[in-house]
Tab-separated table of C-alpha atoms and ligand atoms in Angstrom:
chain	number	residue	atom	x	y	z
A	21	MET	CA	154.086	59.323	124.595
A	22	TYR	CA	153.382	58.365	120.948
A	23	GLY	CA	154.914	59.682	117.770
A	24	GLY	CA	156.294	63.107	116.983
A	25	GLY	CA	155.795	63.714	121.088
A	26	TYR	CA	152.125	63.322	120.707
A	27	ILE	CA	149.633	62.759	123.537
A	28	TYR	CA	146.255	62.322	122.355
A	29	ASP	CA	144.387	64.419	125.019
A	30	PRO	CA	140.482	64.759	123.648
A	31	GLU	CA	139.882	67.427	125.905
A	32	ASN	CA	142.476	69.632	124.531
A	33	LYS	CA	141.004	71.432	121.964
A	34	ASN	CA	143.851	73.287	120.655
A	35	GLN	CA	146.019	70.034	119.954
A	36	ALA	CA	145.572	70.324	116.108
A	37	PRO	CA	148.465	72.591	114.654
A	38	ILE	CA	146.515	75.222	112.896
A	39	ALA	CA	149.118	74.450	109.832
A	40	GLU	CA	151.660	71.529	109.793
A	41	ASP	CA	155.102	72.560	109.337
A	42	PRO	CA	155.522	72.534	105.528
A	43	GLU	CA	158.769	70.737	105.380
A	44	LYS	CA	158.230	67.755	107.700
A	45	LEU	CA	154.468	67.611	105.966
A	46	ALA	CA	156.769	67.612	102.314
A	47	GLU	CA	158.930	64.553	103.976
A	48	PHE	CA	156.365	62.834	105.193
A	49	GLU	CA	154.399	62.612	101.891
A	50	ALA	CA	157.788	62.309	99.903
A	51	LYS	CA	158.102	59.037	102.129
A	52	ILE	CA	154.385	57.784	101.382
A	53	ASP	CA	154.989	58.239	97.765
A	54	ASN	CA	158.148	56.275	97.921
A	55	GLY	CA	156.107	53.466	99.418
A	56	GLU	CA	157.631	53.556	102.522
A	57	LYS	CA	155.514	52.495	105.807
A	58	ILE	CA	154.920	55.159	108.448
A	59	GLU	CA	155.897	53.796	112.118
A	60	PRO	CA	154.073	54.948	115.496
A	61	SER	CA	157.493	57.128	116.761
A	62	ASP	CA	157.853	58.663	112.841
A	63	TRP	CA	156.282	62.552	112.292
A	64	MET	CA	153.133	62.533	110.984
A	65	PRO	CA	150.560	65.214	110.148
A	66	TYR	CA	147.839	65.607	112.747
A	67	GLU	CA	144.968	64.992	110.111
A	68	TYR	CA	146.521	61.528	108.973
A	69	ARG	CA	146.961	60.663	112.700
A	70	ARG	CA	143.178	61.830	113.303
A	71	GLN	CA	141.446	59.871	110.410
A	72	LEU	CA	143.694	56.725	111.376
A	73	ILE	CA	142.500	56.657	114.692
A	74	ARG	CA	138.949	57.167	113.441
A	75	MET	CA	139.118	54.198	110.911
A	76	ILE	CA	141.017	51.659	112.940
A	77	GLU	CA	138.768	52.258	116.050
A	78	GLN	CA	135.697	51.965	113.534
A	79	HIS	CA	137.227	48.904	112.504
A	80	ALA	CA	137.743	47.640	115.799
A	81	HIS	CA	134.124	48.109	117.097
A	82	SER	CA	132.553	46.552	113.777
A	83	GLU	CA	134.558	42.985	114.794
A	84	ILE	CA	133.261	43.029	118.674
A	85	ILE	CA	130.259	44.305	117.501
A	86	GLY	CA	130.128	42.172	114.283
A	87	ALA	CA	130.407	39.127	116.589
A	88	LEU	CA	126.913	39.382	118.433
A	89	PRO	CA	124.571	38.751	115.440
A	90	GLU	CA	126.556	35.344	114.514
A	91	GLY	CA	127.323	34.549	118.510
A	92	THR	CA	123.727	34.404	119.109
A	93	TRP	CA	123.415	31.302	116.582
A	94	ILE	CA	126.517	29.274	118.133
A	95	THR	CA	124.225	27.183	120.391
A	96	ARG	CA	121.339	27.229	117.843
A	97	ALA	CA	123.764	26.219	114.918
A	98	PRO	CA	122.531	22.892	113.394
A	99	GLY	CA	125.115	20.341	114.455
A	100	PHE	CA	128.124	19.832	116.635
A	101	LYS	CA	131.323	20.825	113.694
A	102	ARG	CA	128.912	23.544	112.568
A	103	LYS	CA	128.829	25.049	116.601
A	104	MET	CA	132.810	24.686	116.820
A	105	ALA	CA	133.270	26.480	113.597
A	106	LEU	CA	131.394	29.322	114.897
A	107	ILE	CA	132.480	29.459	118.200
A	108	ALA	CA	135.816	29.665	116.599
A	109	LYS	CA	134.945	31.970	114.181
A	110	VAL	CA	133.206	34.287	116.784
A	111	GLN	CA	136.487	33.946	118.977
A	112	ASP	CA	138.531	35.507	115.654
A	113	GLU	CA	136.574	38.485	115.655
A	114	ILE	CA	136.922	39.414	118.873
A	115	GLY	CA	140.418	38.424	118.543
A	116	HIS	CA	140.777	40.894	115.447
A	117	GLY	CA	139.230	43.785	117.633
A	118	GLN	CA	142.220	43.372	120.298
A	119	LEU	CA	144.587	43.522	117.528
A	120	LEU	CA	143.070	46.645	115.919
A	121	TYR	CA	142.618	48.534	119.312
A	122	ALA	CA	145.940	47.803	119.783
A	123	ALA	CA	146.888	49.418	116.092
A	124	ALA	CA	144.958	52.294	117.135
A	125	GLU	CA	146.756	52.825	120.506
A	126	THR	CA	149.936	52.936	119.197
A	127	LEU	CA	148.688	56.297	117.590
A	128	GLY	CA	147.793	58.028	121.158
A	129	LYS	CA	144.293	57.400	121.896
A	130	PRO	CA	143.633	54.797	124.897
A	131	ARG	CA	141.469	51.693	124.440
A	132	GLU	CA	139.319	52.950	127.391
A	133	GLN	CA	138.343	55.964	125.609
A	134	MET	CA	137.293	54.064	122.306
A	135	LEU	CA	135.014	52.114	124.095
A	136	ASN	CA	133.638	54.787	126.092
A	137	ASP	CA	132.932	56.334	122.421
A	138	LEU	CA	131.622	53.325	121.341
A	139	LEU	CA	128.890	52.968	124.029
A	140	SER	CA	128.160	56.657	123.932
A	141	GLY	CA	127.399	56.640	120.204
A	142	LYS	CA	130.177	59.205	119.053
A	143	SER	CA	132.154	56.418	116.978
A	144	LYS	CA	130.761	54.481	114.778
A	145	TYR	CA	130.887	50.644	113.334
A	146	SER	CA	129.914	48.668	110.661
A	147	ASN	CA	126.109	49.520	109.123
A	148	VAL	CA	125.715	45.498	108.584
A	149	PHE	CA	125.754	44.599	112.070
A	150	ASN	CA	122.919	46.780	113.225
A	151	TYR	CA	120.731	44.177	111.286
A	152	PRO	CA	119.056	40.949	113.249
A	153	ALA	CA	120.473	37.382	111.953
A	154	LYS	CA	116.863	35.773	112.092
A	155	THR	CA	117.768	32.795	110.932
A	156	TRP	CA	120.627	30.068	110.128
A	157	ALA	CA	120.305	30.944	106.632
A	158	ASP	CA	121.505	34.682	107.845
A	159	VAL	CA	124.602	33.221	109.418
A	160	ALA	CA	125.578	31.316	106.147
A	161	VAL	CA	125.339	35.042	104.113
A	162	ILE	CA	127.324	36.918	106.685
A	163	GLY	CA	129.772	34.280	106.766
A	164	PHE	CA	129.957	34.147	102.662
A	165	LEU	CA	129.393	37.775	101.912
A	166	ILE	CA	130.200	39.981	104.450
A	167	ASP	CA	133.194	37.993	105.386
A	168	ALA	CA	134.003	38.126	101.329
A	169	GLY	CA	133.492	42.075	101.296
A	170	ALA	CA	135.661	42.246	104.583
A	171	ILE	CA	138.269	40.807	102.869
A	172	ILE	CA	138.490	42.797	99.478
A	173	ASN	CA	138.443	45.927	101.982
A	174	GLN	CA	141.093	44.615	104.342
A	175	LEU	CA	143.339	43.152	101.622
A	176	ALA	CA	143.256	46.646	100.308
A	177	ASN	CA	143.941	48.487	103.423
A	178	SER	CA	146.416	45.847	104.821
A	179	LYS	CA	148.993	47.709	101.897
A	180	GLY	CA	148.539	50.954	103.191
A	181	SER	CA	151.305	53.521	104.565
A	182	TYR	CA	150.533	53.073	108.713
A	183	ALA	CA	152.676	50.312	109.571
A	184	PRO	CA	150.886	48.842	112.690
A	185	TYR	CA	147.244	48.693	110.737
A	186	GLY	CA	149.040	46.830	107.798
A	187	ARG	CA	150.757	44.080	110.547
A	188	ALA	CA	146.915	43.588	111.802
A	189	LEU	CA	145.326	43.540	108.919
A	190	LYS	CA	147.860	40.856	107.229
A	191	ARG	CA	147.214	38.170	110.137
A	192	ILE	CA	143.364	39.241	110.139
A	193	CYS	CA	142.947	38.581	106.709
A	194	ALA	CA	144.466	35.110	106.821
A	195	GLU	CA	141.548	34.173	109.487
A	196	GLU	CA	139.070	35.688	107.694
A	197	SER	CA	139.978	33.535	104.397
A	198	PHE	CA	138.919	30.454	106.883
A	199	HIS	CA	135.505	32.250	107.828
A	200	LEU	CA	134.742	33.158	104.097
A	201	LYS	CA	135.186	29.225	103.641
A	202	GLN	CA	133.159	28.359	106.392
A	203	GLY	CA	130.139	30.679	105.327
A	204	TYR	CA	130.684	29.589	101.674
A	205	GLU	CA	130.403	26.021	102.564
A	206	ALA	CA	127.352	26.722	104.731
A	207	PHE	CA	125.532	28.777	101.694
A	208	VAL	CA	126.084	26.052	99.240
A	209	TYR	CA	124.606	23.467	101.693
A	210	LEU	CA	121.689	25.264	101.637
A	211	ALA	CA	121.450	26.314	98.412
A	212	THR	CA	121.331	22.724	97.021
A	213	GLY	CA	119.245	21.655	99.475
A	214	THR	CA	115.561	21.090	100.273
A	215	SER	CA	113.171	23.707	98.877
A	216	THR	CA	112.541	24.922	102.173
A	217	GLN	CA	116.215	25.526	103.009
A	218	ARG	CA	116.507	27.467	99.627
A	219	ALA	CA	113.672	29.723	100.434
A	220	MET	CA	115.134	30.378	103.581
A	221	LEU	CA	118.443	31.275	102.157
A	222	GLN	CA	116.927	33.628	99.777
A	223	ASP	CA	114.786	35.121	102.366
A	224	ALA	CA	118.187	36.068	103.845
A	225	VAL	CA	119.701	37.269	100.593
A	226	ASN	CA	117.015	39.118	99.722
A	227	ARG	CA	117.040	41.237	103.209
A	228	TRP	CA	120.962	41.000	103.247
A	229	TRP	CA	121.641	42.687	99.980
A	230	PRO	CA	121.015	46.513	100.553
A	231	PRO	CA	123.153	46.415	103.689
A	232	ILE	CA	125.756	44.725	101.844
A	233	MET	CA	126.000	47.015	98.976
A	234	HIS	CA	126.305	50.030	101.656
A	235	PHE	CA	129.063	47.977	103.425
A	236	PHE	CA	131.609	49.744	100.940
A	237	GLY	CA	130.871	53.091	102.327
A	238	PRO	CA	129.085	55.750	100.362
A	239	SER	CA	129.238	56.200	96.658
A	240	ASP	CA	132.411	57.940	95.653
A	241	LYS	CA	130.357	61.215	94.817
A	242	ILE	CA	129.607	61.711	98.418
A	243	SER	CA	132.260	60.175	100.496
A	244	VAL	CA	133.803	62.615	102.271
A	245	HIS	CA	137.237	61.061	103.380
A	246	THR	CA	138.072	58.986	100.460
A	247	GLU	CA	140.343	61.620	98.674
A	248	LYS	CA	142.504	62.617	101.598
A	249	LEU	CA	142.982	58.966	102.551
A	250	ILE	CA	143.922	57.861	99.311
A	251	ARG	CA	146.550	60.579	98.870
A	252	TRP	CA	147.902	59.590	102.000
A	253	GLN	CA	147.610	55.693	100.851
A	254	VAL	CA	145.422	55.058	104.225
A	255	LYS	CA	142.755	53.668	101.830
A	256	MET	CA	144.368	51.851	98.850
A	257	ASP	CA	141.098	51.843	96.622
A	258	THR	CA	137.657	53.960	96.661
A	259	ASN	CA	134.102	52.836	98.016
A	260	ASP	CA	132.957	52.285	94.679
A	261	ASN	CA	135.878	50.478	92.842
A	262	MET	CA	135.479	47.689	95.970
A	263	ARG	CA	132.251	47.575	95.561
A	264	ASN	CA	132.943	46.523	92.259
A	265	ASP	CA	135.383	44.173	92.979
A	266	PHE	CA	133.270	42.464	95.594
A	267	LEU	CA	130.211	42.217	92.569
A	268	GLU	CA	132.688	41.291	90.234
A	269	GLN	CA	133.953	38.035	92.469
A	270	TYR	CA	130.639	37.089	94.069
A	271	VAL	CA	127.668	37.868	91.959
A	272	PRO	CA	128.621	35.243	89.515
A	273	LYS	CA	129.126	32.547	92.764
A	274	ILE	CA	125.426	33.616	94.137
A	275	TRP	CA	123.735	33.056	90.625
A	276	GLU	CA	125.546	30.042	89.685
A	277	LEU	CA	123.785	28.502	92.733
A	278	ASP	CA	120.283	29.912	91.287
A	279	ILE	CA	119.982	32.110	94.019
A	280	THR	CA	118.409	35.633	92.879
A	281	LEU	CA	119.559	39.311	93.700
A	282	PRO	CA	116.898	41.615	94.493
A	283	ASP	CA	117.894	44.435	92.277
A	284	PRO	CA	116.425	44.453	88.461
A	285	ASN	CA	119.259	46.771	87.306
A	286	LEU	CA	122.330	44.415	88.439
A	287	ARG	CA	124.581	43.579	85.419
A	288	LYS	CA	127.972	43.549	84.073
A	289	ASN	CA	128.307	46.299	81.448
A	290	PRO	CA	130.133	44.277	78.594
A	291	GLU	CA	131.491	47.344	76.955
A	292	THR	CA	133.152	49.354	80.445
A	293	GLY	CA	133.475	45.851	82.238
A	294	ARG	CA	131.938	47.715	85.438
A	295	TRP	CA	129.044	46.506	87.271
A	296	GLU	CA	125.503	48.531	87.303
A	297	TYR	CA	123.108	48.438	89.917
A	298	THR	CA	120.226	50.526	91.303
A	299	GLU	CA	121.792	53.256	93.705
A	300	PRO	CA	121.578	52.102	97.124
A	301	ASP	CA	119.286	53.817	99.490
A	302	TRP	CA	122.010	56.561	101.076
A	303	ASP	CA	119.307	58.197	103.547
A	304	GLU	CA	118.761	54.456	105.022
A	305	PHE	CA	122.764	53.840	105.189
A	306	PHE	CA	122.920	57.389	106.934
A	307	ARG	CA	119.962	56.653	109.350
A	308	VAL	CA	121.711	53.268	110.516
A	309	ILE	CA	125.259	54.260	110.939
A	310	SER	CA	123.790	57.210	112.779
A	311	GLY	CA	122.336	55.222	115.395
A	312	ASN	CA	118.644	54.166	114.250
A	313	GLY	CA	119.152	50.898	112.422
A	314	PRO	CA	117.000	48.217	113.654
A	315	CYS	CA	119.613	46.522	115.846
A	316	ASN	CA	121.631	49.767	117.129
A	317	LYS	CA	120.033	49.944	120.568
A	318	GLU	CA	120.203	45.767	121.338
A	319	ARG	CA	123.938	45.773	120.074
A	320	LEU	CA	125.189	48.571	122.363
A	321	ASP	CA	123.056	47.320	125.136
A	322	VAL	CA	125.047	44.364	124.980
A	323	ARG	CA	128.350	45.851	125.013
A	324	ARG	CA	127.206	47.714	127.798
A	325	TRP	CA	126.688	44.779	129.940
A	326	VAL	CA	129.790	42.993	128.964
A	327	GLU	CA	131.508	46.323	130.248
A	328	GLU	CA	129.814	45.994	133.249
A	329	SER	CA	130.348	42.560	133.746
A	330	GLY	CA	133.866	42.471	133.228
A	331	ARG	CA	134.786	45.174	135.248
A	332	TRP	CA	135.958	43.424	137.821
A	333	VAL	CA	138.324	41.130	135.622
A	334	ARG	CA	139.917	44.186	134.536
A	335	GLN	CA	140.320	45.588	138.164
A	336	ALA	CA	141.706	42.087	138.935
A	337	LEU	CA	144.272	42.745	136.421
A	338	PHE	CA	145.134	46.381	136.624
A	339	LYS	CA	144.471	47.039	139.850
A	340	PRO	CA	144.278	44.107	141.924
A	341	ASN	CA	145.018	45.403	145.648
A	342	GLU	CA	141.586	47.445	145.698
A	343	ILE	CA	139.671	44.603	144.748
A	344	TYR	CA	141.410	41.939	147.327
A	345	LYS	CA	143.182	44.007	149.694
A	346	VAL	CA	145.125	41.047	150.455
A	347	PRO	CA	147.816	41.846	153.349
A	348	LEU	CA	151.287	41.513	151.853
A	349	ALA	CA	153.095	38.723	153.881
B	20	FAQ	N1	129.221	51.225	108.016
B	20	FAQ	O1	134.020	59.374	103.820
B	20	FAQ	P1	133.718	57.554	103.798
B	20	FAQ	C1	133.990	43.087	109.565
B	20	FAQ	C2	131.198	56.088	107.618
B	20	FAQ	S1	134.628	44.499	109.597
B	20	FAQ	C3	129.671	52.533	108.986
B	20	FAQ	O2	133.407	57.103	102.186
B	20	FAQ	P2	135.808	56.667	104.740
B	20	FAQ	C4	134.555	41.933	109.886
B	20	FAQ	C5	132.230	56.729	107.850
B	20	FAQ	O3	132.613	56.503	108.972
B	20	FAQ	C6	134.039	45.935	108.922
B	20	FAQ	N2	129.739	53.934	108.677
B	20	FAQ	O4	134.268	56.947	105.089
B	20	FAQ	C7	133.552	40.879	110.645
B	20	FAQ	C8	131.841	58.675	107.399
B	20	FAQ	O5	131.651	58.583	108.902
B	20	FAQ	P3	132.229	59.463	109.809
B	20	FAQ	C9	134.259	47.237	108.829
B	20	FAQ	C10	130.534	53.898	107.498
B	20	FAQ	O6	136.222	56.048	106.293
B	20	FAQ	C11	133.106	40.112	109.250
B	20	FAQ	C12	130.827	58.467	106.625
B	20	FAQ	O7	130.353	56.976	106.510
B	20	FAQ	N3	135.713	47.339	108.150
B	20	FAQ	O8	133.250	43.209	108.413
B	20	FAQ	C13	130.358	52.681	106.400
B	20	FAQ	O9	136.634	56.951	103.650
B	20	FAQ	C14	131.917	39.109	109.523
B	20	FAQ	C15	131.462	58.762	105.218
B	20	FAQ	O10	132.107	57.681	104.613
B	20	FAQ	C16	136.234	48.501	108.407
B	20	FAQ	O11	135.847	49.233	109.258
B	20	FAQ	C17	129.728	51.665	106.958
B	20	FAQ	N4	130.169	50.783	106.390
B	20	FAQ	O12	135.450	54.709	104.050
B	20	FAQ	C18	132.721	40.892	111.616
B	20	FAQ	C19	137.504	48.624	107.491
B	20	FAQ	N5	131.197	53.375	105.166
B	20	FAQ	O13	133.603	59.094	110.561
B	20	FAQ	C20	132.161	40.200	112.141
B	20	FAQ	C21	138.429	49.760	107.589
B	20	FAQ	C22	131.276	54.674	105.864
B	20	FAQ	O14	132.867	60.543	109.039
B	20	FAQ	C23	131.532	39.236	110.671
B	20	FAQ	N6	137.603	51.218	107.359
B	20	FAQ	N7	130.971	55.015	106.970
B	20	FAQ	O15	131.135	60.043	110.871
B	20	FAQ	C24	137.277	51.826	105.916
B	20	FAQ	O16	137.750	51.097	105.016
B	20	FAQ	C25	136.704	52.767	105.593
B	20	FAQ	O17	136.860	53.296	106.744
B	20	FAQ	C26	135.212	52.211	104.548
B	20	FAQ	C27	134.818	53.861	104.717
B	20	FAQ	C28	135.755	52.115	103.566
B	20	FAQ	C29	134.556	51.680	105.720
């Protein structure tokens, strides 16, 4: 039983009230306006719950799928220390997935169903993890720039109205800041290395830049959920503002290493103080998030294999007698 006596039932098409009780809705929105946090047992509108499940679940999937591109580099990372750091980072990402699935479960959707929806393609996960990590420099770019983007987004979301998500994000952000240091160190090492190392890094930056610009979500003009989510303080800033914060903080760090970015229009407008750039290719973005990116199939195939090969562990944990049939003494 979850908040407001709600039980998540995806087969029940009538579970969304046609209209929320106006008094309860006004009370709920006043709480949000007051900066109060919403706990799982509190009353909440159906749409608030639905949106949170969608967002937190996608975030959880992004963490466990996001572990895959870097995971393939653990055995190939240059040197023992980098291998150890990468193992720890990948392990953290899986842990973030666990925290986020637990936060989404408080809203009533069972974890098994979330994982089924990931595998069937019903639930999305972050666009960036559908691209290959071809060289060690890709790992440096992911660790530096994708973790940087994730921190900007998650720090904002951590101040949001749903308490369990905020609590999970505070812990996740603390760990992500170590990931960022690890990525930045690897990035600087390559940028200040031999001409071959610099060329490898430049190539990785060129390939990752478009997906990184997509990472913060479609431009505010076409984002569908932002307005409602900001009203309910689920999202604390718009996609374009978060993209701008990222450019503000990280483009100077890239340029000072003499690494270029593949956008001739990228510049900070001195009058507005905002960054200008070539409009990202949103057709490519929507193609990738709907399952047609370069690695979508490979990523989901790995997850499918994990689900299959780990089934006996789940059975041993939750239904041990069905496996072992150990007679009771
Ligand atoms: N990728 O109306 P909006 C990480 C979808 S964690 C895929 O603007 P919204 C850690 C969106 O779902 C990274 N899909 O959506 C790590 C919607 O589709 P739907 C994940 C995207 O929710 C680092 C449609 O486009 N972080 O990286 C993306 O208001 C390194 C319309 O978009 C989170 O999930 C995207 N990038 O704003 C791990 C944070 N953007 O559902 C390993 C929580 C949008 O209607 C290594 N999420 N879409 O079918 C959020 O803050 C928000 O959901 C946004 C999108 C800002 C991502």
